[in-house]
Short mmCIF file of C-alpha atoms in Angstrom, two decimals:
data_model
loop_
_atom_site.label_atom_id
_atom_site.label_comp_id
_atom_site.label_asym_id
_atom_site.label_seq_id
_atom_site.Cartn_x
_atom_site.Cartn_y
_atom_site.Cartn_z
CA UNK A 1 -58.71 21.10 16.99
CA UNK A 2 -57.31 17.60 17.69
CA UNK A 3 -57.17 16.28 21.12
CA UNK A 4 -54.40 13.95 22.05
CA UNK A 5 -55.19 11.22 24.54
CA UNK A 6 -52.52 10.45 27.12
CA UNK A 7 -51.62 7.17 25.47
CA UNK A 8 -51.36 8.65 21.97
CA UNK A 9 -49.20 11.47 23.31
CA UNK A 10 -46.79 9.06 25.03
CA UNK A 11 -46.62 6.95 21.91
CA UNK A 12 -45.79 9.95 19.72
CA UNK A 13 -42.93 10.88 22.09
CA UNK A 14 -41.61 7.33 22.55
CA UNK A 15 -38.22 6.39 21.17
CA UNK A 16 -37.14 3.10 19.61
CA UNK A 17 -38.05 -0.14 21.28
CA UNK A 18 -35.35 -2.40 22.61
CA UNK A 19 -36.13 -4.92 19.86
CA UNK A 20 -35.58 -2.36 17.12
CA UNK A 21 -32.27 -1.31 18.63
CA UNK A 22 -31.07 -4.92 18.94
CA UNK A 23 -32.01 -5.64 15.32
CA UNK A 24 -30.04 -2.60 14.06
CA UNK A 25 -27.01 -3.58 16.25
CA UNK A 26 -27.17 -7.14 14.91
CA UNK A 27 -27.32 -5.92 11.30
CA UNK A 28 -24.34 -3.64 11.89
CA UNK A 29 -22.42 -6.49 13.52
CA UNK A 30 -23.02 -8.76 10.55
CA UNK A 31 -22.00 -6.01 8.10
CA UNK A 32 -18.79 -5.32 10.04
CA UNK A 33 -17.95 -9.03 10.23
CA UNK A 34 -18.42 -9.47 6.50
CA UNK A 35 -16.44 -6.38 5.54
CA UNK A 36 -13.46 -6.73 7.92
CA UNK A 37 -11.42 -9.14 5.73
CA UNK A 38 -11.90 -6.95 2.64
CA UNK A 39 -10.81 -3.87 4.57
CA UNK A 40 -7.72 -5.57 6.03
CA UNK A 41 -6.73 -6.85 2.55
CA UNK A 42 -7.16 -3.35 1.16
CA UNK A 43 -5.00 -1.82 3.92
CA UNK A 44 -2.28 -4.48 3.37
CA UNK A 45 -2.32 -3.83 -0.34
CA UNK A 46 -1.94 -0.10 0.14
CA UNK A 47 0.93 -0.61 2.53
CA UNK A 48 2.67 -2.93 0.09
CA UNK A 49 2.31 -0.44 -2.73
CA UNK A 50 3.75 2.25 -0.47
CA UNK A 51 6.82 0.13 0.27
CA UNK A 52 7.36 -0.54 -3.45
CA UNK A 53 7.00 3.16 -4.25
CA UNK A 54 9.49 4.10 -1.57
CA UNK A 55 12.03 1.61 -2.98
CA UNK A 56 11.54 3.07 -6.46
CA UNK A 57 12.17 6.49 -4.94
CA UNK A 58 15.32 5.15 -3.25
CA UNK A 59 16.51 3.82 -6.59
CA UNK A 60 16.21 7.35 -7.96
CA UNK A 61 18.29 8.60 -4.99
CA UNK A 62 20.95 6.00 -5.76
CA UNK A 63 21.08 7.27 -9.34
CA UNK A 64 21.39 10.85 -8.13
CA UNK A 65 24.22 9.80 -5.73
CA UNK A 66 26.01 8.09 -8.62
CA UNK A 67 25.90 11.30 -10.62
CA UNK A 68 26.72 13.70 -7.75
CA UNK A 69 29.54 11.60 -6.27
CA UNK A 70 30.87 10.39 -9.64
CA UNK A 71 30.61 6.85 -8.33
CA UNK A 72 29.29 3.83 -10.19
CA UNK A 73 27.07 1.22 -8.55
CA UNK A 74 26.94 -2.48 -9.51
CA UNK A 75 23.98 -4.76 -8.86
CA UNK A 76 25.27 -5.82 -5.41
CA UNK A 77 25.60 -2.22 -4.23
CA UNK A 78 22.14 -1.31 -5.55
CA UNK A 79 20.66 -4.43 -3.94
CA UNK A 80 22.25 -3.80 -0.57
CA UNK A 81 21.19 -0.10 -0.47
CA UNK A 82 17.60 -0.96 -1.49
CA UNK A 83 17.50 -3.78 1.07
CA UNK A 84 18.56 -1.31 3.79
CA UNK A 85 15.44 0.74 3.03
CA UNK A 86 13.08 -2.21 2.83
CA UNK A 87 11.03 -3.15 5.94
CA UNK A 88 11.69 -6.38 7.77
CA UNK A 89 10.48 -9.39 5.86
CA UNK A 90 10.88 -7.77 2.41
CA UNK A 91 13.44 -9.02 -0.11
CA UNK A 92 14.99 -7.03 -2.94
CA UNK A 93 16.69 -8.88 -5.79
CA UNK A 94 18.56 -6.96 -8.47
CA UNK A 95 19.62 -8.54 -11.79
CA UNK A 96 23.35 -8.96 -12.17
CA UNK A 97 23.32 -6.91 -15.39
CA UNK A 98 21.93 -3.76 -13.81
CA UNK A 99 24.55 -1.08 -13.32
CA UNK A 100 24.61 2.63 -12.69
CA UNK A 101 27.49 4.51 -14.18
CA UNK A 102 29.01 7.58 -12.56
CA UNK A 103 27.30 9.67 -15.20
CA UNK A 104 23.87 8.36 -14.06
CA UNK A 105 23.57 6.12 -17.14
CA UNK A 106 21.84 2.78 -16.51
CA UNK A 107 22.21 -0.59 -18.12
CA UNK A 108 18.84 -2.35 -18.49
CA UNK A 109 17.81 -4.81 -15.83
CA UNK A 110 15.14 -5.89 -13.41
CA UNK A 111 14.47 -5.29 -9.74
CA UNK A 112 12.30 -7.88 -8.04
CA UNK A 113 10.66 -6.99 -4.77
CA UNK A 114 9.09 -9.75 -2.66
CA UNK A 115 6.72 -8.94 0.17
CA UNK A 116 6.42 -10.91 3.42
CA UNK A 117 3.14 -12.40 2.09
CA UNK A 118 4.92 -13.86 -0.93
CA UNK A 119 3.63 -11.28 -3.51
CA UNK A 120 6.15 -10.12 -6.08
CA UNK A 121 6.66 -6.89 -7.93
CA UNK A 122 8.96 -6.95 -11.00
CA UNK A 123 10.27 -3.58 -12.05
CA UNK A 124 11.93 -3.10 -15.38
CA UNK A 125 14.78 -0.52 -15.44
CA UNK A 126 15.26 1.01 -18.87
CA UNK A 127 18.62 1.56 -20.47
CA UNK A 128 19.98 5.07 -20.35
CA UNK A 129 17.64 7.19 -18.28
CA UNK A 130 16.78 4.46 -15.73
CA UNK A 131 13.06 4.87 -16.29
CA UNK A 132 11.20 2.22 -14.29
CA UNK A 133 8.18 0.47 -15.69
CA UNK A 134 5.80 0.49 -12.77
CA UNK A 135 2.87 -1.05 -14.58
CA UNK A 136 2.49 -3.61 -11.85
CA UNK A 137 2.16 -1.06 -9.04
#
């Protein structure tokens, strides 16, 4: 049978020393400081992609409205409606050639979306079914 001395018993029950805790806190602080910019860029990128996706969805709603209401939309009408749904600081530029007929038919064109940080997304609208090339999203 092993006998524990009082000192060995206290040592076996002891927790972490103050120095060990301070070293762990320092390491965690350095790790957080180094990763914060990456995390904030990642969050900003995700938010930007969400805005672009919502504008693409709104373009689909405009096409549905054109068909349901038998109303055609020119580039200015499309641009103003998309701009209404864009957050502050975002710009939406629609090519002059892009049109939506009352039947839901599209002429080909481009929609450019500019974020507040200066990043751009160019979306190609296909002729006919208005398919949007979202390769840049």
